[in-house]
Short mmCIF file of C-alpha atoms in Angstrom, two decimals:
data_model
loop_
_atom_site.label_atom_id
_atom_site.label_comp_id
_atom_site.label_asym_id
_atom_site.label_seq_id
_atom_site.Cartn_x
_atom_site.Cartn_y
_atom_site.Cartn_z
CA MET A 10 28.74 -3.56 8.32
CA SER A 11 27.84 -0.57 6.13
CA ARG A 12 30.35 0.62 3.56
CA PRO A 13 32.00 4.04 3.91
CA VAL A 14 29.99 6.60 1.96
CA GLU A 15 33.13 7.69 0.12
CA ASP A 16 33.46 4.19 -1.34
CA VAL A 17 29.81 4.28 -2.39
CA VAL A 18 30.30 7.63 -4.11
CA ARG A 19 33.36 6.35 -5.97
CA ASP A 20 31.43 3.32 -7.26
CA LEU A 21 28.47 5.46 -8.29
CA VAL A 22 30.68 7.83 -10.27
CA ALA A 23 32.41 4.89 -11.95
CA ASP A 24 28.96 3.61 -12.97
CA GLY A 25 28.02 6.93 -14.54
CA ILE A 26 25.75 8.03 -11.69
CA ASP A 27 25.84 11.71 -10.79
CA VAL A 28 22.51 12.07 -8.92
CA VAL A 29 20.98 10.07 -6.05
CA ARG A 30 17.23 10.38 -5.49
CA VAL A 31 16.45 10.00 -1.78
CA SER A 32 12.76 9.20 -1.28
CA TYR A 33 10.42 8.26 1.53
CA PRO A 34 6.64 7.80 1.94
CA ASP A 35 4.40 10.42 3.44
CA LEU A 36 1.40 9.50 5.58
CA ILE A 37 -0.68 8.31 2.61
CA GLY A 38 2.17 6.69 0.67
CA ILE A 39 3.03 9.50 -1.77
CA GLU A 40 6.72 9.47 -2.63
CA ARG A 41 8.49 12.54 -1.24
CA GLY A 42 12.18 13.18 -1.71
CA ARG A 43 15.07 15.14 -3.09
CA ASP A 44 17.61 14.69 -5.88
CA VAL A 45 21.12 14.93 -4.45
CA LEU A 46 24.23 15.50 -6.56
CA VAL A 47 26.51 12.58 -5.88
CA GLU A 48 29.35 14.74 -4.51
CA GLN A 49 26.92 16.02 -1.84
CA LEU A 50 25.96 12.52 -0.69
CA PRO A 51 28.50 12.32 2.20
CA GLY A 52 26.99 15.44 3.77
CA ALA A 53 23.46 14.12 3.31
CA VAL A 54 24.42 10.89 5.05
CA ALA A 55 26.21 12.67 7.90
CA HIS A 56 23.63 15.35 8.64
CA GLY A 57 20.43 14.22 6.92
CA LEU A 58 18.26 16.16 4.52
CA SER A 59 15.95 18.72 6.10
CA PHE A 60 12.25 18.59 5.23
CA CYS A 61 9.31 20.37 6.79
CA ARG A 62 7.57 17.91 9.12
CA ALA A 63 4.21 18.96 7.70
CA VAL A 64 5.05 16.97 4.56
CA TYR A 65 3.37 14.11 6.45
CA HIS A 66 0.26 16.25 6.79
CA THR A 67 0.08 17.64 3.24
CA THR A 68 -2.89 16.64 1.07
CA PRO A 69 -2.66 15.58 -2.59
CA GLN A 70 -3.90 19.08 -3.44
CA GLY A 71 -1.08 20.72 -1.46
CA ASP A 72 -2.99 21.86 1.63
CA THR A 73 -1.51 21.40 5.11
CA VAL A 74 -3.77 19.69 7.64
CA GLU A 75 -3.57 20.86 11.25
CA VAL A 76 -2.01 17.73 12.70
CA PRO A 77 -0.31 18.11 16.11
CA GLY A 78 3.40 18.77 15.68
CA GLY A 79 3.04 20.58 12.36
CA LEU A 80 1.35 23.96 12.03
CA ASP A 81 0.83 24.33 15.77
CA ALA A 82 4.57 23.82 16.35
CA GLY A 83 5.64 26.37 13.74
CA LEU A 84 6.32 23.88 10.93
CA PRO A 85 9.52 22.33 12.32
CA ASP A 86 11.97 20.14 10.41
CA ILE A 87 12.56 16.44 10.21
CA ARG A 88 15.83 14.94 9.01
CA VAL A 89 15.82 12.28 6.32
CA ARG A 90 18.97 10.18 6.11
CA PRO A 91 19.72 8.14 2.98
CA ASP A 92 19.63 4.38 3.52
CA LEU A 93 22.50 3.43 1.22
CA SER A 94 21.74 -0.29 1.60
CA THR A 95 18.72 0.34 -0.68
CA LEU A 96 20.65 2.07 -3.49
CA ALA A 97 19.64 1.00 -6.99
CA LYS A 98 20.17 2.47 -10.46
CA LEU A 99 17.00 3.74 -12.14
CA PRO A 100 16.76 1.88 -15.47
CA TRP A 101 14.60 4.58 -17.10
CA GLU A 102 16.56 7.66 -15.90
CA ASP A 103 20.15 8.02 -17.14
CA GLY A 104 22.69 8.89 -14.47
CA VAL A 105 20.29 8.53 -11.55
CA ALA A 106 20.23 6.04 -8.68
CA SER A 107 17.62 5.97 -5.93
CA CYS A 108 17.51 4.95 -2.30
CA LEU A 109 15.06 5.07 0.55
CA GLY A 110 15.33 7.67 3.28
CA GLU A 111 14.77 7.20 7.01
CA ALA A 112 12.96 10.05 8.78
CA TYR A 113 14.30 11.28 12.14
CA GLU A 114 13.30 13.92 14.66
CA PRO A 115 15.24 17.23 14.41
CA SER A 116 17.73 16.01 17.02
CA GLY A 117 18.69 13.26 14.61
CA ASP A 118 18.47 10.55 17.27
CA ASP A 119 14.86 9.33 17.31
CA LEU A 120 12.80 8.14 14.37
CA CYS A 121 9.59 10.07 13.59
CA PRO A 122 6.67 8.19 15.16
CA GLU A 123 4.32 8.94 12.22
CA ALA A 124 6.86 7.84 9.59
CA PRO A 125 5.19 4.83 7.91
CA ARG A 126 8.37 2.77 7.86
CA GLU A 127 8.71 3.25 11.62
CA VAL A 128 5.04 2.37 12.23
CA LEU A 129 5.58 -0.99 10.52
CA ARG A 130 8.83 -1.54 12.37
CA ARG A 131 7.03 -0.96 15.66
CA ALA A 132 4.36 -3.57 14.81
CA LEU A 133 7.03 -6.09 13.79
CA LEU A 134 8.80 -5.61 17.11
CA LYS A 135 5.55 -6.43 18.93
CA LEU A 136 5.13 -9.56 16.81
CA GLY A 137 8.62 -10.50 17.94
CA ASP A 138 7.33 -10.51 21.52
CA VAL A 139 5.45 -13.72 20.69
CA GLY A 140 8.51 -15.16 18.95
CA LEU A 141 7.40 -14.56 15.37
CA THR A 142 8.59 -12.74 12.28
CA ALA A 143 6.32 -11.86 9.35
CA VAL A 144 6.81 -12.73 5.68
CA ALA A 145 4.73 -10.87 3.11
CA GLY A 146 4.05 -11.03 -0.62
CA PRO A 147 2.13 -8.05 -2.08
CA GLU A 148 -0.07 -8.00 -5.19
CA PHE A 149 -1.26 -4.73 -6.75
CA GLU A 150 -3.74 -3.86 -9.46
CA TYR A 151 -3.77 -0.50 -11.24
CA TYR A 152 -5.26 1.27 -14.25
CA LEU A 153 -3.22 2.71 -17.10
CA CYS A 154 -4.69 5.76 -18.83
CA GLU A 155 -3.76 7.76 -21.91
CA PRO A 156 -4.43 11.46 -22.57
CA ASP A 157 -7.83 12.41 -23.98
CA PRO A 158 -8.56 16.14 -24.10
CA SER A 159 -12.23 15.41 -24.81
CA ALA A 160 -12.72 13.39 -21.60
CA PRO A 161 -13.97 15.22 -18.48
CA THR A 162 -10.88 14.08 -16.55
CA GLY A 163 -8.46 14.53 -19.45
CA TRP A 164 -7.76 10.77 -19.50
CA ARG A 165 -9.24 7.61 -21.01
CA ARG A 166 -8.45 3.98 -20.27
CA TYR A 167 -5.55 2.57 -22.25
CA ALA A 168 -6.44 -0.30 -24.64
CA ASP A 169 -10.00 -0.24 -23.35
CA ALA A 170 -11.54 -3.52 -24.46
CA PRO A 171 -13.59 -6.12 -22.54
CA GLY A 172 -12.74 -9.72 -21.79
CA ASN A 173 -8.97 -9.44 -21.41
CA VAL A 174 -8.68 -10.74 -17.86
CA TYR A 175 -5.65 -13.02 -17.42
CA THR A 176 -4.35 -12.26 -20.89
CA SER A 177 -0.81 -11.30 -21.81
CA GLY A 178 0.82 -9.96 -24.94
CA ARG A 179 -0.33 -7.32 -27.41
CA LYS A 180 -4.02 -8.32 -27.42
CA GLY A 181 -4.77 -6.37 -24.25
CA ASP A 182 -1.52 -4.41 -24.17
CA PRO A 183 -0.74 -3.18 -27.70
CA ASP A 184 2.13 -0.93 -26.58
CA GLY A 185 3.90 -3.62 -24.49
CA HIS A 186 3.47 -1.72 -21.22
CA VAL A 187 3.64 -4.78 -18.93
CA LEU A 188 6.79 -6.16 -20.57
CA ARG A 189 8.51 -2.78 -20.25
CA VAL A 190 7.52 -2.39 -16.60
CA LEU A 191 8.49 -5.94 -15.64
CA ARG A 192 11.96 -5.54 -17.14
CA HIS A 193 12.55 -2.14 -15.55
CA LEU A 194 11.42 -3.30 -12.12
CA ARG A 195 13.47 -6.47 -12.35
CA ASP A 196 16.54 -4.35 -13.13
CA LEU A 197 15.66 -2.07 -10.20
CA GLY A 198 15.83 -5.12 -7.91
CA LEU A 199 12.26 -4.98 -6.66
CA GLY A 200 11.62 -8.72 -6.82
CA VAL A 201 8.71 -8.58 -9.26
CA THR A 202 7.67 -12.00 -10.51
CA MET A 203 4.93 -11.70 -13.14
CA GLY A 204 2.20 -9.50 -14.57
CA ASN A 205 -1.00 -9.74 -16.58
CA HIS A 206 -4.06 -7.86 -17.78
CA GLU A 207 -6.82 -7.75 -15.17
CA PHE A 208 -10.63 -7.55 -15.41
CA GLY A 209 -11.04 -3.88 -16.28
CA GLY A 210 -10.14 -2.23 -19.55
CA GLY A 211 -6.64 -0.83 -19.12
CA GLN A 212 -6.24 -2.60 -15.77
CA PHE A 213 -3.11 -4.60 -14.94
CA GLU A 214 -1.72 -6.62 -12.05
CA ILE A 215 1.93 -7.16 -11.16
CA ASN A 216 3.03 -9.44 -8.33
CA LEU A 217 6.04 -9.18 -6.06
CA ASP A 218 7.91 -12.06 -4.47
CA HIS A 219 7.58 -12.70 -0.74
CA SER A 220 10.19 -11.56 1.76
CA ALA A 221 10.53 -10.23 5.30
CA ALA A 222 7.67 -7.78 5.87
CA LEU A 223 9.72 -4.56 6.09
CA ASP A 224 11.59 -5.44 2.91
CA ALA A 225 8.29 -6.34 1.23
CA ALA A 226 6.83 -2.96 2.21
CA ASP A 227 9.94 -1.15 0.95
CA ARG A 228 9.63 -2.92 -2.39
CA ALA A 229 5.88 -2.31 -2.58
CA PHE A 230 6.32 1.42 -1.97
CA ARG A 231 9.07 1.66 -4.58
CA PHE A 232 7.03 -0.49 -6.96
CA LYS A 233 4.05 1.85 -6.91
CA SER A 234 6.23 4.93 -7.39
CA ALA A 235 8.17 3.25 -10.20
CA VAL A 236 5.06 2.19 -12.12
CA GLN A 237 3.74 5.75 -11.93
CA GLU A 238 7.08 7.18 -13.04
CA ILE A 239 7.48 4.77 -15.96
CA ALA A 240 3.97 5.67 -17.12
CA ARG A 241 4.85 9.38 -16.97
CA VAL A 242 7.94 8.75 -19.09
CA ASP A 243 5.58 7.19 -21.65
CA GLY A 244 3.19 10.17 -21.46
CA MET A 245 0.55 8.12 -19.63
CA LEU A 246 -1.05 7.96 -16.19
CA ALA A 247 -0.87 4.91 -13.92
CA THR A 248 -3.30 5.21 -11.03
CA PHE A 249 -3.62 3.02 -7.94
CA MET A 250 -6.88 4.78 -7.03
CA ALA A 251 -9.31 2.25 -5.54
CA LYS A 252 -12.11 2.71 -8.10
CA PRO A 253 -11.40 5.31 -10.77
CA PHE A 254 -14.31 4.36 -13.06
CA ASN A 255 -17.99 3.77 -12.39
CA ASP A 256 -18.32 1.09 -15.05
CA GLN A 257 -15.28 -1.04 -14.11
CA ASP A 258 -14.03 -3.02 -11.13
CA GLY A 259 -11.76 -1.44 -8.56
CA SER A 260 -8.08 -2.17 -7.96
CA GLY A 261 -6.99 -4.33 -5.04
CA PHE A 262 -3.94 -4.68 -2.81
CA HIS A 263 -3.87 -8.32 -1.76
CA LEU A 264 -1.29 -9.33 0.81
CA HIS A 265 -0.03 -12.88 1.34
CA LEU A 266 1.16 -13.17 4.94
CA SER A 267 2.84 -15.93 6.92
CA CYS A 268 4.84 -16.08 10.15
CA LEU A 269 8.09 -17.84 11.01
CA ASP A 270 9.48 -18.96 14.35
CA ALA A 271 13.05 -18.47 15.57
CA GLU A 272 14.19 -21.50 13.55
CA GLY A 273 12.62 -20.17 10.35
CA ARG A 274 9.72 -22.64 10.33
CA ASN A 275 6.33 -21.55 9.03
CA VAL A 276 4.12 -21.62 12.12
CA PHE A 277 0.93 -21.60 10.04
CA GLU A 278 1.63 -25.15 8.87
CA GLY A 279 -0.72 -27.58 10.60
CA THR A 280 -2.62 -30.82 10.29
CA GLU A 281 -6.08 -31.90 9.26
CA PRO A 282 -8.88 -31.01 8.88
CA ASP A 283 -7.72 -27.84 7.10
CA GLY A 284 -3.94 -28.14 7.26
CA LEU A 285 -3.55 -25.03 9.40
CA SER A 286 -2.04 -24.70 12.87
CA ASP A 287 -3.68 -23.24 15.95
CA THR A 288 -1.41 -20.23 15.48
CA ALA A 289 -2.81 -19.72 11.97
CA HIS A 290 -6.35 -19.80 13.34
CA HIS A 291 -5.41 -17.29 16.03
CA ALA A 292 -3.91 -15.05 13.33
CA ILE A 293 -7.06 -15.30 11.20
CA ALA A 294 -9.17 -14.46 14.23
CA GLY A 295 -7.02 -11.41 14.98
CA VAL A 296 -7.49 -10.06 11.46
CA LEU A 297 -11.26 -10.63 11.66
CA GLU A 298 -11.52 -9.10 15.13
CA HIS A 299 -9.77 -5.89 14.07
CA ALA A 300 -11.08 -5.74 10.49
CA PRO A 301 -13.27 -2.61 11.00
CA ALA A 302 -10.23 -0.65 12.20
CA LEU A 303 -7.96 -2.21 9.56
CA ALA A 304 -10.31 -0.89 6.89
CA ALA A 305 -9.18 2.64 7.76
CA LEU A 306 -5.58 1.71 6.90
CA LEU A 307 -6.22 -0.65 3.98
CA ASN A 308 -9.11 1.31 2.45
CA PRO A 309 -7.95 4.80 3.32
CA THR A 310 -9.87 7.10 0.95
CA ILE A 311 -13.41 8.30 0.32
CA ASN A 312 -13.21 6.48 -2.99
CA SER A 313 -12.14 3.17 -1.40
CA TYR A 314 -15.65 2.25 -0.29
CA LYS A 315 -17.04 2.49 -3.82
CA ARG A 316 -14.99 -0.62 -4.61
CA PHE A 317 -16.86 -2.73 -2.04
CA GLY A 318 -20.14 -4.49 -2.52
CA PRO A 319 -21.75 -7.83 -3.25
CA ASP A 320 -20.60 -9.72 -6.36
CA SER A 321 -17.60 -7.43 -6.79
CA LEU A 322 -14.83 -9.89 -5.84
CA ALA A 323 -13.85 -7.22 -3.33
CA PRO A 324 -14.62 -7.95 0.33
CA TRP A 325 -17.93 -6.90 1.80
CA LEU A 326 -18.14 -9.09 4.90
CA ILE A 327 -15.72 -9.93 7.72
CA ASP A 328 -15.08 -13.58 6.96
CA TRP A 329 -12.50 -16.12 5.86
CA GLY A 330 -12.54 -19.14 3.59
CA LEU A 331 -10.44 -21.97 2.21
CA ASP A 332 -9.37 -21.04 -1.34
CA ASN A 333 -12.43 -18.79 -1.57
CA ARG A 334 -11.99 -15.47 -3.39
CA SER A 335 -15.30 -14.13 -2.13
CA ALA A 336 -13.93 -14.09 1.46
CA MET A 337 -12.05 -11.22 3.09
CA VAL A 338 -9.28 -13.61 4.16
CA ARG A 339 -8.59 -16.37 1.66
CA ILE A 340 -6.39 -19.34 2.56
CA PRO A 341 -4.62 -20.39 -0.67
CA PRO A 342 -4.56 -24.16 -1.31
CA GLU A 343 -0.80 -24.62 -0.75
CA ARG A 344 0.20 -26.08 2.61
CA GLY A 345 3.40 -26.96 4.44
CA ALA A 346 6.04 -24.25 4.19
CA ALA A 347 3.75 -22.30 1.81
CA SER A 348 0.86 -22.02 4.30
CA ARG A 349 -0.33 -18.43 4.42
CA LEU A 350 -3.17 -15.96 4.64
CA GLU A 351 -4.20 -13.92 1.62
CA VAL A 352 -5.83 -10.81 3.04
CA ARG A 353 -7.98 -9.33 0.29
CA LEU A 354 -9.30 -6.35 2.25
CA GLY A 355 -6.89 -3.75 0.93
CA ASP A 356 -7.25 -1.60 -2.15
CA ALA A 357 -4.38 -0.33 -4.26
CA SER A 358 -4.51 3.20 -2.81
CA ALA A 359 -3.32 1.95 0.60
CA ASN A 360 0.07 2.97 1.94
CA PRO A 361 1.78 -0.46 1.94
CA TYR A 362 3.70 0.27 5.15
CA LEU A 363 0.56 1.18 7.07
CA GLY A 364 -1.52 -1.63 5.58
CA MET A 365 1.11 -4.20 6.53
CA ALA A 366 1.58 -2.61 9.96
CA GLY A 367 -2.12 -2.93 10.71
CA LEU A 368 -2.24 -6.56 9.60
CA VAL A 369 0.89 -7.48 11.54
CA ALA A 370 -0.57 -5.79 14.62
CA ALA A 371 -3.86 -7.70 14.23
CA VAL A 372 -2.01 -11.02 13.79
CA TYR A 373 0.06 -10.26 16.89
CA LEU A 374 -3.05 -9.52 18.95
CA GLY A 375 -4.79 -12.66 17.69
CA VAL A 376 -1.81 -14.86 18.56
CA ARG A 377 -1.11 -13.13 21.86
CA ASP A 378 -4.71 -13.42 23.02
CA LYS A 379 -5.28 -16.87 21.42
CA LEU A 380 -8.42 -15.65 19.68
CA SER A 381 -10.72 -18.21 18.07
CA ALA A 382 -11.78 -17.93 14.45
CA PRO A 383 -15.34 -18.76 13.36
CA ALA A 384 -16.03 -21.53 10.87
CA PRO A 385 -14.81 -20.76 7.34
CA LEU A 386 -17.14 -19.49 4.67
CA GLU A 387 -18.74 -22.20 2.56
CA GLY A 388 -19.65 -21.42 -1.04
CA TYR A 389 -20.04 -18.01 -2.61
CA GLY A 390 -20.00 -15.16 -0.12
CA TYR A 391 -21.80 -11.82 0.11
CA ASP A 392 -24.64 -13.12 2.27
CA ALA A 393 -24.92 -10.55 5.07
CA ALA A 394 -26.70 -13.11 7.24
CA LYS A 395 -23.50 -15.15 7.46
CA ALA A 396 -20.99 -12.57 8.76
CA PRO A 397 -20.69 -8.97 9.96
CA MET A 398 -20.31 -6.28 7.31
CA LEU A 399 -17.20 -4.20 6.84
CA PRO A 400 -17.49 -0.42 7.31
CA GLY A 401 -19.44 1.08 4.44
CA ASP A 402 -17.59 4.39 4.32
CA LEU A 403 -14.41 6.07 5.49
CA PRO A 404 -15.92 7.91 8.51
CA THR A 405 -17.19 4.61 9.94
CA ALA A 406 -13.78 2.99 9.44
CA LEU A 407 -12.01 5.93 11.11
CA ASP A 408 -14.35 5.68 14.09
CA ALA A 409 -13.56 1.96 14.32
CA LEU A 410 -9.82 2.70 14.32
CA ALA A 411 -10.24 5.39 16.97
CA ALA A 412 -12.11 2.90 19.18
CA ASP A 413 -9.65 0.00 18.75
CA THR A 414 -7.42 0.68 21.74
CA ALA A 415 -5.51 -2.59 21.40
CA LEU A 416 -4.53 -1.82 17.82
CA ILE A 417 -3.64 1.78 18.71
CA GLU A 418 -1.31 0.56 21.45
CA VAL A 419 0.63 -1.53 18.94
CA LEU A 420 0.76 1.07 16.16
CA GLY A 421 1.50 4.02 18.44
CA GLU A 422 -0.84 6.79 19.57
CA PRO A 423 1.12 9.66 17.91
CA PHE A 424 0.79 7.98 14.51
CA VAL A 425 -2.90 7.14 14.94
CA THR A 426 -3.68 10.68 16.09
CA ALA A 427 -1.93 12.10 13.03
CA PHE A 428 -3.65 9.65 10.69
CA LEU A 429 -7.14 10.24 12.10
CA THR A 430 -6.74 14.01 12.04
CA TYR A 431 -5.51 13.94 8.46
CA LYS A 432 -8.25 11.62 7.23
CA ARG A 433 -11.08 13.37 9.04
CA ASP A 434 -10.01 16.57 7.32
CA GLU A 435 -10.29 14.70 4.01
CA VAL A 436 -13.83 13.62 4.88
CA ALA A 437 -14.79 17.19 5.83
CA ARG A 438 -13.36 18.65 2.61
CA PHE A 439 -15.21 16.10 0.50
CA GLY A 440 -18.45 16.86 2.33
CA ARG A 441 -18.17 20.50 1.27
CA HIS A 442 -17.34 19.77 -2.38
CA VAL A 443 -20.03 19.89 -5.07
CA THR A 444 -19.66 16.86 -7.34
CA ASP A 445 -20.61 16.36 -10.99
CA TRP A 446 -23.15 13.75 -9.83
CA GLU A 447 -24.98 16.37 -7.76
CA PHE A 448 -25.13 18.83 -10.63
CA ARG A 449 -26.39 16.16 -13.04
CA GLU A 450 -28.94 14.85 -10.53
CA TYR A 451 -30.42 18.13 -9.34
CA SER A 452 -29.66 21.09 -11.58
CA TYR A 453 -32.23 20.64 -14.35
CA HIS A 454 -35.30 19.69 -12.31
CA LEU A 455 -34.57 21.52 -9.08
#
């Protein structure tokens, strides 16, 4: 039973909190929200906070895309109600606590169908139709950059030195960034477990513990926002862009996923020859079957597809393997209650709610339809003769999503329509933009 908001306010004031930051993800996972003075919190809970619905359709550059229900409807409101069960004190911001917000239609009764949290909830309900619940453990990589007025972008990679993969301490992190972030996120209650330097100069990875999928997505969303905010406090830039640099690897979003039955047993646990159950094989097959459409959700930007390619340790083919990091779906070596899929398709720019929703939907369809998985990959991957290729660009992935009627039915047509409209506008805008590569390639000789 939820506590009366007046009791929550009293406890916040006693703890020195005078502002509550209510935040929620937009369509592409950007944190949107409002800072609410604590004495105004009861009204925010009772009536919700009004936001223009087109916030879901607003680009990173501030333009509004003509998604149905936004501009064509006169830019109506949504109501965002604070979810006080998610309240947590911000360790790096004195006097401020934060919580997630739940987005409702103007009537205040129905949840917004394109709200990412609701899209995931819808997929989880469908998974429940086959008697399963999903458990997820996210892993994110990101780059940390420091200001450099002489650089074309204004930023350079922090502590940019080669060979620091899987290192910790001041060798690859002279300012102690990872230690600071781990401690802040622990105190925020996000269930972070560990962190290390990754392959690229200035690239880091931080892992989150596994939990029920909606909770895992909530923590992943807050994690990304928190890392970016902590970097800003330090005068730096943390970016989850898929591939920000031509000469370095991209950043992944790897998701460990398992399913439990009504008694809480891991239904992926099986017997020889590979220690996986029939249900696990059906789940793998579902992810492979719907991988082209999933790419639109897990690799959602123009830039995402520059991370792919042979010998990149990012997926290139639609395949799976036993403890094989060159496969799109890796099965880690643990078995029994720890049996799980590690889906390596996603990049760090993905909205964690939508990425998880797509994977849960694909697992549901694979289990429901008892799909059969092909034989696992043997040896090092990236041989296009062995498996179909993933989409090579965002337009191809969007077309695959638009054609995947089974996945659309699970995720909800209003959301998919909004997502496709938004992303196709992104593709069109990029197609009209003159890049530095074009100027360098053509200007002198042509």
